[in-house]
Coordinates of C-alpha atoms and ligand atoms in Angstrom, one line a residue:
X10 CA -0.2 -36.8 33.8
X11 CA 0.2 -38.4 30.6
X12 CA 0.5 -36.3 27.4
X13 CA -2.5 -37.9 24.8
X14 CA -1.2 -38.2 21.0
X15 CA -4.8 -37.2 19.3
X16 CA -5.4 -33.7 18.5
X17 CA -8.6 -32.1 18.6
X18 CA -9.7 -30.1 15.8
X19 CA -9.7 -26.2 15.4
X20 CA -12.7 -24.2 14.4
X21 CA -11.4 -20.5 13.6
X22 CA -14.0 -17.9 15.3
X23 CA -16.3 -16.1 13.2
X24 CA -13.8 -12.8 13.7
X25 CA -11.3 -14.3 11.3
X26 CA -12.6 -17.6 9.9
X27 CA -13.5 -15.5 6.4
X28 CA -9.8 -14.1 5.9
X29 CA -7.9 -15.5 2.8
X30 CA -4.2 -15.3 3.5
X31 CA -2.6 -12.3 1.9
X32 CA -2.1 -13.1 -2.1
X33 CA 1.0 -11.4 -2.1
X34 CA 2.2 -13.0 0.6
X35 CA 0.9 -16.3 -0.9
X36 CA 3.6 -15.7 -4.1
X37 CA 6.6 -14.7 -2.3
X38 CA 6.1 -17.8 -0.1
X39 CA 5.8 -20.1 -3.2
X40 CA 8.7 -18.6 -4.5
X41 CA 11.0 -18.9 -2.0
X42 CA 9.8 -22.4 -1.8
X43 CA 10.9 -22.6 -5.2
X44 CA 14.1 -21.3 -4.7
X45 CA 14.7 -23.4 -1.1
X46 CA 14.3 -26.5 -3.7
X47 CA 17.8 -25.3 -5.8
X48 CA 15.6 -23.3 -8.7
X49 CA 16.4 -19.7 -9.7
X50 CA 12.8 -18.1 -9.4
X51 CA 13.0 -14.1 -10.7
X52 CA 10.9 -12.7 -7.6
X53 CA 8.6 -9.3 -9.2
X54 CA 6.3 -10.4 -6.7
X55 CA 7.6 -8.2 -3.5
X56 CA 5.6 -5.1 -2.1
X57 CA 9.1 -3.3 -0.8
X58 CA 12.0 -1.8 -2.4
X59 CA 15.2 -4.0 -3.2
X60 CA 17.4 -1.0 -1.7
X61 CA 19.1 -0.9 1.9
X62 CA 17.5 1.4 4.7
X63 CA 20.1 4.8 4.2
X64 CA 23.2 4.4 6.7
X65 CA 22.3 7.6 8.2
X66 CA 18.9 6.2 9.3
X67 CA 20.9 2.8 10.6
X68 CA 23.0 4.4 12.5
X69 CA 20.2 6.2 14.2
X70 CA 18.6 2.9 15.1
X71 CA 22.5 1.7 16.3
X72 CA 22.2 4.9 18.3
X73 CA 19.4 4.8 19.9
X74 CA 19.7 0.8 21.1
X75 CA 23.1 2.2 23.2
X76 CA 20.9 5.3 24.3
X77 CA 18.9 2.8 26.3
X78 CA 15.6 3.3 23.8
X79 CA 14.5 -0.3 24.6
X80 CA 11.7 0.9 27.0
X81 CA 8.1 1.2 26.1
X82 CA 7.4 4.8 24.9
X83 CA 4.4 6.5 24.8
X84 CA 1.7 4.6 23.0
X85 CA 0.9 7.2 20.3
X86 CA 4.7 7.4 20.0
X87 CA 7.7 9.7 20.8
X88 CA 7.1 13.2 20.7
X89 CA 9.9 14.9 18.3
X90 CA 8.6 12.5 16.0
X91 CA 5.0 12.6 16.0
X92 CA 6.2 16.8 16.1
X93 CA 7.9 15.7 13.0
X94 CA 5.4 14.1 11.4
X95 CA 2.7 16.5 12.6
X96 CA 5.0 19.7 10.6
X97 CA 5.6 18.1 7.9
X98 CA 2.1 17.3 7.1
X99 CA 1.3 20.5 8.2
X100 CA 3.6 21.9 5.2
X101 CA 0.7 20.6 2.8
X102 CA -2.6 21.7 5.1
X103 CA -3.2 25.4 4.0
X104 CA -5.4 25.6 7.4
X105 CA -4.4 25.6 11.1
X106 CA -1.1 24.5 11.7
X107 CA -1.8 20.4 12.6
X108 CA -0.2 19.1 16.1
X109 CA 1.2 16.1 17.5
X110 CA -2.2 15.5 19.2
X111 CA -3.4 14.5 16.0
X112 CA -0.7 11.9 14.9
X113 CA -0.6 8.3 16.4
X114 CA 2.9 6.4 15.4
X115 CA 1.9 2.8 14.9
X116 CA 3.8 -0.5 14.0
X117 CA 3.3 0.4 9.8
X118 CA 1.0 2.1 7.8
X119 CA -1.0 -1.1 7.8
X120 CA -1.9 -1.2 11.7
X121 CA -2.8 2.7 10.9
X122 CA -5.3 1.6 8.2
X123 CA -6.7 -1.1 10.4
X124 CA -7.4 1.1 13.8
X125 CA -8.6 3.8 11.2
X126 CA -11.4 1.4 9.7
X127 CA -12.1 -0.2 13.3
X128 CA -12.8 2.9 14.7
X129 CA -14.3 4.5 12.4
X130 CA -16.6 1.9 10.6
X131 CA -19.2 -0.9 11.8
X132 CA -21.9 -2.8 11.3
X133 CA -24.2 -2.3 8.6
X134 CA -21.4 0.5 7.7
X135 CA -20.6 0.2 3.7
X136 CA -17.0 1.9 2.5
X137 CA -16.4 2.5 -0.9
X138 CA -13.3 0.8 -2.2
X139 CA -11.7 1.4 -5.6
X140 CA -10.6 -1.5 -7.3
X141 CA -8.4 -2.7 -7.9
X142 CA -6.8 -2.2 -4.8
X143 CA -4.5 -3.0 -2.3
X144 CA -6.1 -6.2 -1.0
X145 CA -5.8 -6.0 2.9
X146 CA -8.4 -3.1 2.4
X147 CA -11.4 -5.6 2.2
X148 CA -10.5 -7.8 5.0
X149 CA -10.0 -4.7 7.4
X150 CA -12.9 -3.2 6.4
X151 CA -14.2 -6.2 7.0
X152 CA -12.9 -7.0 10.4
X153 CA -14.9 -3.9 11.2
X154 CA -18.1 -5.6 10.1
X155 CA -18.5 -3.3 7.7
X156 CA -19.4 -4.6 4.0
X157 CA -16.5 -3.5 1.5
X158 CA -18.0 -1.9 -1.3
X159 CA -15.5 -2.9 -4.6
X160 CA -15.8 0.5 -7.1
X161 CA -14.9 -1.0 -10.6
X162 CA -11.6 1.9 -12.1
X163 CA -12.3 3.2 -15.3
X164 CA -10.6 1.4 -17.6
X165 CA -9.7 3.8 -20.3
X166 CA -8.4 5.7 -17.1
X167 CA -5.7 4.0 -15.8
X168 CA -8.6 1.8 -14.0
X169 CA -8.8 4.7 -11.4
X170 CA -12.4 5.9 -10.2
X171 CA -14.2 9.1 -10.7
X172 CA -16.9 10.6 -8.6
X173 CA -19.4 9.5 -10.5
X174 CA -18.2 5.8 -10.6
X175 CA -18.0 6.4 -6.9
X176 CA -21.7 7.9 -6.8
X177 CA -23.1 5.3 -8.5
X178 CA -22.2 2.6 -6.3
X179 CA -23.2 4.4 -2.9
X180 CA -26.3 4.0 -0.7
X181 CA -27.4 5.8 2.4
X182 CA -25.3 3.1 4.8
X183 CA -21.9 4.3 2.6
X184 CA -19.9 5.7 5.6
X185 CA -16.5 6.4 3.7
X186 CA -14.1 5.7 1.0
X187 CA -10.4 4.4 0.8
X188 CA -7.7 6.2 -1.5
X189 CA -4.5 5.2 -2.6
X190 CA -2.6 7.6 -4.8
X191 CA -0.4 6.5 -6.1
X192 CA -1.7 2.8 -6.3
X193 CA -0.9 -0.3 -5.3
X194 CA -1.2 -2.5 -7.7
X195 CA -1.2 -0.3 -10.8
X196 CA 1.2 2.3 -9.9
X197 CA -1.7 4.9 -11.5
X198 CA -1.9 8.3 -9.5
X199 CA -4.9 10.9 -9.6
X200 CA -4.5 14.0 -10.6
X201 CA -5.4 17.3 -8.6
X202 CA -8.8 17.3 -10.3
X203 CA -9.8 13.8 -10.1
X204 CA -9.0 13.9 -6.5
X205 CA -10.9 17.5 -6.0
X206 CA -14.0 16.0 -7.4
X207 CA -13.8 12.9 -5.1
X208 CA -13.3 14.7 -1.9
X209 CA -16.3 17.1 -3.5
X210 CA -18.8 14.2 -3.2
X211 CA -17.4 12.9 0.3
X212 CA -18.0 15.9 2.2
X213 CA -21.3 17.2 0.5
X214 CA -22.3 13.2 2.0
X215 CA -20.4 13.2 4.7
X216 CA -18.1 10.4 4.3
X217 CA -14.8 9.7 6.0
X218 CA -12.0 9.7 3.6
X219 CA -9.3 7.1 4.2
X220 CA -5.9 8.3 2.2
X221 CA -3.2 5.9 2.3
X222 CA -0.3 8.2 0.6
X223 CA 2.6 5.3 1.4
X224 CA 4.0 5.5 -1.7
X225 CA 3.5 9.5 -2.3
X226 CA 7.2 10.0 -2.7
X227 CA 7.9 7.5 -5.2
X228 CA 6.6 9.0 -8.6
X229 CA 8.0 10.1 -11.8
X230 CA 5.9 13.0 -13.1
X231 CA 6.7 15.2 -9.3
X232 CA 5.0 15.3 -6.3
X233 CA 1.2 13.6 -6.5
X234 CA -1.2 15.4 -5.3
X235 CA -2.2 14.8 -1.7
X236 CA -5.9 15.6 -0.5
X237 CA -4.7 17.8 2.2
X238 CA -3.5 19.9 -0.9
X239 CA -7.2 19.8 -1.7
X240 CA -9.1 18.6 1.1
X241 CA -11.8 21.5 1.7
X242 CA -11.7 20.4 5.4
X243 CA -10.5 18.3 7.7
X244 CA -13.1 16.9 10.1
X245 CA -14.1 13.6 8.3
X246 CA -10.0 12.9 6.5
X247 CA -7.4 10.4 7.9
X248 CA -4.4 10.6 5.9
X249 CA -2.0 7.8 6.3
X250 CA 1.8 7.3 5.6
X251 CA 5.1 5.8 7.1
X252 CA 8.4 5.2 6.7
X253 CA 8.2 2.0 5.1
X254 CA 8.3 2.8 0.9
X255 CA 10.3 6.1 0.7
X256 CA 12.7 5.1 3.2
X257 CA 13.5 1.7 2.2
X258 CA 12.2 1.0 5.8
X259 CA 9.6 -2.2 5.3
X260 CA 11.1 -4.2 8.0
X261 CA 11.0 -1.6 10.9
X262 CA 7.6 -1.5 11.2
X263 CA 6.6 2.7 11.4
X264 CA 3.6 3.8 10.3
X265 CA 0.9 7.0 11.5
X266 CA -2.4 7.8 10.8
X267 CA -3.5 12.1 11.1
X268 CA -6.8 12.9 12.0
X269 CA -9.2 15.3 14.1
X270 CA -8.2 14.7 17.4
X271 CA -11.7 13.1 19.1
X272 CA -10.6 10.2 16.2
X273 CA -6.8 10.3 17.0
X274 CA -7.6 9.9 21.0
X275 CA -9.8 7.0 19.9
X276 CA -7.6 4.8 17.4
X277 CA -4.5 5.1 20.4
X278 CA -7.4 3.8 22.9
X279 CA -7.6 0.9 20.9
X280 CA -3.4 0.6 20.2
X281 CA -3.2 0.9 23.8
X282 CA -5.2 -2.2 24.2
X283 CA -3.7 -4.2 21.4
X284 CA 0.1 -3.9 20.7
X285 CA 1.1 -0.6 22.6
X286 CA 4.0 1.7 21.0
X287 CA 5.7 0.8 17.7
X288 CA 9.1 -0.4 18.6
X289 CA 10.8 1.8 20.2
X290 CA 14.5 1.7 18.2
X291 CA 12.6 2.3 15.3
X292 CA 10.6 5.3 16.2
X293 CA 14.1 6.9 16.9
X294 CA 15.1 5.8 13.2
X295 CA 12.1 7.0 11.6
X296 CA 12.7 10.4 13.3
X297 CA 16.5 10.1 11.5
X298 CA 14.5 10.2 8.5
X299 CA 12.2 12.7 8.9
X300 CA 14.8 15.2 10.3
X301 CA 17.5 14.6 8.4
X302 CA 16.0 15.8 5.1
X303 CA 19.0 16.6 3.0
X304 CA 20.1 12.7 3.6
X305 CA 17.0 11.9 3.1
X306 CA 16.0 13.7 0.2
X307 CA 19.4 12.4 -1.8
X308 CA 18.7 8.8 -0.7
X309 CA 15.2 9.2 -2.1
X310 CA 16.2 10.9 -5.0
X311 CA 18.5 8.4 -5.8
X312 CA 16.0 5.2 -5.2
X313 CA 13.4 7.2 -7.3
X314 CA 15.5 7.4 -10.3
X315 CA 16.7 3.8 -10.3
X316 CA 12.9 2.7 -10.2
X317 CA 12.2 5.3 -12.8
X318 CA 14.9 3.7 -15.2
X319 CA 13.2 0.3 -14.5
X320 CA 9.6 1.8 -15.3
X321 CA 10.5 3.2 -18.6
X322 CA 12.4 0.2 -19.2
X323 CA 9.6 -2.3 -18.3
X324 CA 7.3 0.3 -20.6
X325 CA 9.5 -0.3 -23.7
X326 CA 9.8 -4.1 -23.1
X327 CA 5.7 -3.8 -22.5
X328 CA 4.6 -1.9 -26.1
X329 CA 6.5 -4.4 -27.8
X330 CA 3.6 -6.8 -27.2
X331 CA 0.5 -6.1 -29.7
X332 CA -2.6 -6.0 -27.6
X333 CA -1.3 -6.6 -24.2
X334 CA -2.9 -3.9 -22.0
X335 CA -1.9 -2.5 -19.3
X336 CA -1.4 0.6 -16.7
X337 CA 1.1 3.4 -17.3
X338 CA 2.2 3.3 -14.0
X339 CA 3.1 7.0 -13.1
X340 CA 4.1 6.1 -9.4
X341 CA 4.9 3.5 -6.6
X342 CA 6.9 0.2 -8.1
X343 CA 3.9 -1.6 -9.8
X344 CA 3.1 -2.4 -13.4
X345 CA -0.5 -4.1 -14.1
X346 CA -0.9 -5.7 -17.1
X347 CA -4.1 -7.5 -18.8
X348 CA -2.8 -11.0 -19.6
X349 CA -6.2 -13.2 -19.4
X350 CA -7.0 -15.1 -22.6
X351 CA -8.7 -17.8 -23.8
X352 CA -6.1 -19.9 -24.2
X353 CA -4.1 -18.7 -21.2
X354 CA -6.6 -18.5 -18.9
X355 CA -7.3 -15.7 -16.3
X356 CA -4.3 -13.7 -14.6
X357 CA -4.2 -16.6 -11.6
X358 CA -3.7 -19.3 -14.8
X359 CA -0.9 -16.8 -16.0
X360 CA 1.0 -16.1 -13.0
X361 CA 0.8 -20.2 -12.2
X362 CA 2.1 -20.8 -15.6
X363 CA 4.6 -17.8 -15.5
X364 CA 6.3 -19.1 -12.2
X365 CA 6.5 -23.4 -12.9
X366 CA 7.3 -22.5 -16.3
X367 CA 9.3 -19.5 -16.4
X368 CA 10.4 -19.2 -12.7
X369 CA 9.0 -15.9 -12.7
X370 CA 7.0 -14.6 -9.9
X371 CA 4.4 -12.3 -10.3
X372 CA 0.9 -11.4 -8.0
X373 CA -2.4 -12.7 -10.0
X374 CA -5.0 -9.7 -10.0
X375 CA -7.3 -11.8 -8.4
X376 CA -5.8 -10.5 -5.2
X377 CA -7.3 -7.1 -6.0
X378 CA -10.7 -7.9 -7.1
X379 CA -9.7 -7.9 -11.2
X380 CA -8.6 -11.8 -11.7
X381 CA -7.9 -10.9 -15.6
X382 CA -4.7 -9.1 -14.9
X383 CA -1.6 -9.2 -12.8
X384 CA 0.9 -7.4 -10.8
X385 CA 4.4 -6.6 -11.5
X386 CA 7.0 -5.7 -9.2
X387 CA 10.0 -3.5 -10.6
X388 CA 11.2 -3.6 -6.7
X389 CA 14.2 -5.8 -8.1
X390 CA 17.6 -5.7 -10.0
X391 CA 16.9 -3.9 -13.7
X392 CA 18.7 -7.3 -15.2
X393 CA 15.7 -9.0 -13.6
X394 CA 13.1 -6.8 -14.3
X395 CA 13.9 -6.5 -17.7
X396 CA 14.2 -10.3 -18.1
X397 CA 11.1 -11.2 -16.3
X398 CA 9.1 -8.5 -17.9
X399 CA 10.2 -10.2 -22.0
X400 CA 9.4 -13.8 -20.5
X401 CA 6.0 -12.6 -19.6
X402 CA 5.6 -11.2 -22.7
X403 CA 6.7 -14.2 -24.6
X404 CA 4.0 -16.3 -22.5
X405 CA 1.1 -13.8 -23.6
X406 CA 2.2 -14.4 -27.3
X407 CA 2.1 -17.7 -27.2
X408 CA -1.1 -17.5 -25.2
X409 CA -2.7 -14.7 -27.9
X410 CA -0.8 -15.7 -31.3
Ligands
PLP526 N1 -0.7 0.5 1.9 C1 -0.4 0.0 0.7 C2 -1.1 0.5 -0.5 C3 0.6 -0.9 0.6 O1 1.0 -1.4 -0.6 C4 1.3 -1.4 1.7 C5 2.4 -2.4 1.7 O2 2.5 -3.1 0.7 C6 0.9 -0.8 3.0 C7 -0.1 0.1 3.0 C8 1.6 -1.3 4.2 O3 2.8 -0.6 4.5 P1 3.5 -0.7 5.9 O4 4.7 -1.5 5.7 O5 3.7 0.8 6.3 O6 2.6 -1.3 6.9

């Protein structure tokens, strides 16, 4: 049979056809184009850490591919290190003692957050989301058929929400609410008694609370508060977390999700049916780093410090500019700064301008529902930060003066 040379045309199916490729995806993609074409683009786009997975957590993945841990596992993970997981989390939950029938290993903390709004949420469903916000959010909330409900922050806040923000914007179809302490995209983390009032209001209305605590390690005022701290139960909370941030583990894919067990039995139903285990080798280097706290705890140290160096640096270079606003980022490895002006344009304008003019790569703010404002990365050498961060400052000057 002959092979024909026309090509017929695809339709995507209504599943997918309303995704937008992910913004921050987008800009690293353009600036590595930029770079492929010989130009020497300063990259504060990127969503992981510029630092090398520990050796100690290496070697453990060069272990365990000679131990022959190239099979399938179970698909809710290993046991030592869902036991691992399920103790340590435990260590925050002042009521029964949480077990491994409660934690499924997945392949990152974003497959978690997915199974956890496709279970969970549905049709006609509404989930609160406060925004700005990580922007995969929407479209997995919305690949439940659920309608994403974008809570404007407070801007005289650190654009976080409050109960009453959250109130305001709920109906009797609101089924739950995301969290992400500290954030992603403006490093802003809630306090004890912001986060007491929120999970106040979920369960007197019974909503499920989603908390995605992936960058809970990396802050600069001590540990954030987590709702299991403050949770006053557990029956409608999925906490999620992984290896990927505090581990310098992006690339090897480890994420869990903890919650009651009916919900747990159902999200690995629907793992079982769609990629199985997380990879194998790297469940066994993910265990590395959960039981090997004293390497792990100076390896964090250490990456904390560097990026806390960075933030105050990027703070200085930041207050030198009259009347640019933005977040005092208190955790994670973001600054979000206000650069829309009439001149300039919005923050999509900016970044455009900041990356062919500059060669600076940054994520417009579009991406998380607040298209005035944009996204810095301090996830890159201190030279570069430092450098990118004045550069965007000059542009907003000439933009504002
Ligand atoms: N949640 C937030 C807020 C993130 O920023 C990211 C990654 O950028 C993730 C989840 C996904 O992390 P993982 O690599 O564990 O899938």
């Amino acid at each position: 049979m002959t092979e024909t040379t026309t090509s017929r045309a695809f339709t995507p199916s209504a599943n997918v056809a309303f995704l937008k490729e992910s913004a921050t995806i987008a800009v690293s993609a353009r600036a590595r184009a930029l770079k492929a074409q010989g130009r020497k683009v300063i990259d504060l786009g990127a969503g992981e850490p510029d630092f090398d997975t520990p050796e100690f957590i290496r070697r453990a993945g060069q272990r365990a591919i000679d131990a022959g841990a190239t099979k399938y596992t179970a698909t809710e993970g290993i046991m030592p290190l869902r036991e691992a997981i399920a103790s340590q989390t435990s260590a925050r939950w002042k009521g029964a003692p949480i077990t491994a029938g409660e934690v499924v290993v997945s392949s990152g903390s974003k497959q978690s957050l997915f199974n956890a709004c496709f279970t969970l949420f549905g049709e006609g469903d509404e989930v609160l989301i406060p925004t700005p916000s990580w922007t995969s959010y929407y479209e997995m909330v919305a690949l439940s058929r659920a309608t994403a409900v974008p809570v404007m922050g407070d801007a005289t806040r650190g654009l976080k929400v409050t109960a009453a923000l959250l109130e305001a914007s709920a109906t009797a179809r609101t089924r739950g609410l995301m969290l992400n302490s500290p954030c992603n995209p403006t490093g802003a983390v809630y306090s004890a008694d912001e986060l007491r009032d929120i999970l106040d209001l979920a369960d007197e209305r019974d909503w499920w609370v989603l908390s995605d605590e992936i960058y809970r390690r990396i802050s600069y005022t001590g540990p954030p508060a987590s709702v299991l701290d403050l949770a006053p139960r557990r029956d409608r909370l999925i906490v999620i977390d992984g290896v990927a941030k505090a581990y310098a583990m992006t690339g090897w894919r480890i994420g869990w999700a903890v919650s009651p067990k009916a919900v747990s039995a159902a999200m690995g139903a629907l793992q079982s049916h769609t990629t199985s285990n997380a990879a194998a080798v790297s469940q066994h280097a993910a265990l590395a780093a959960l039981t090997d706290t004293a390497a792990a705890e100076t390896a964090i140290t250490k990456m904390v410090a560097e990026f806390q160096g960075r933030r105050d640096a990027v703070v200085r270079e930041m207050r030198a500019a009259p009347g640019l606003e933005f977040v005092f980022p208190e955790g994670a490895f973001y600054l979000y700064a206000r650069v829309a002006t009439p001149r300039g344009g919005d923050g999509t304008a900016f970044a455009a301008a900041l990356l062919e003019q500059r060669e600076i790569a940054v994520v417009p703010g579009a991406a998380f529902f607040t298209p005035d404002w944009v996204r810095v990365s301090y996830a890159a050498p201190r030279e570069q930060v430092i450098a990118g961060v004045r550069a965007m400052v000059e542009l907003y000057a000439s933009f504002a003066g």
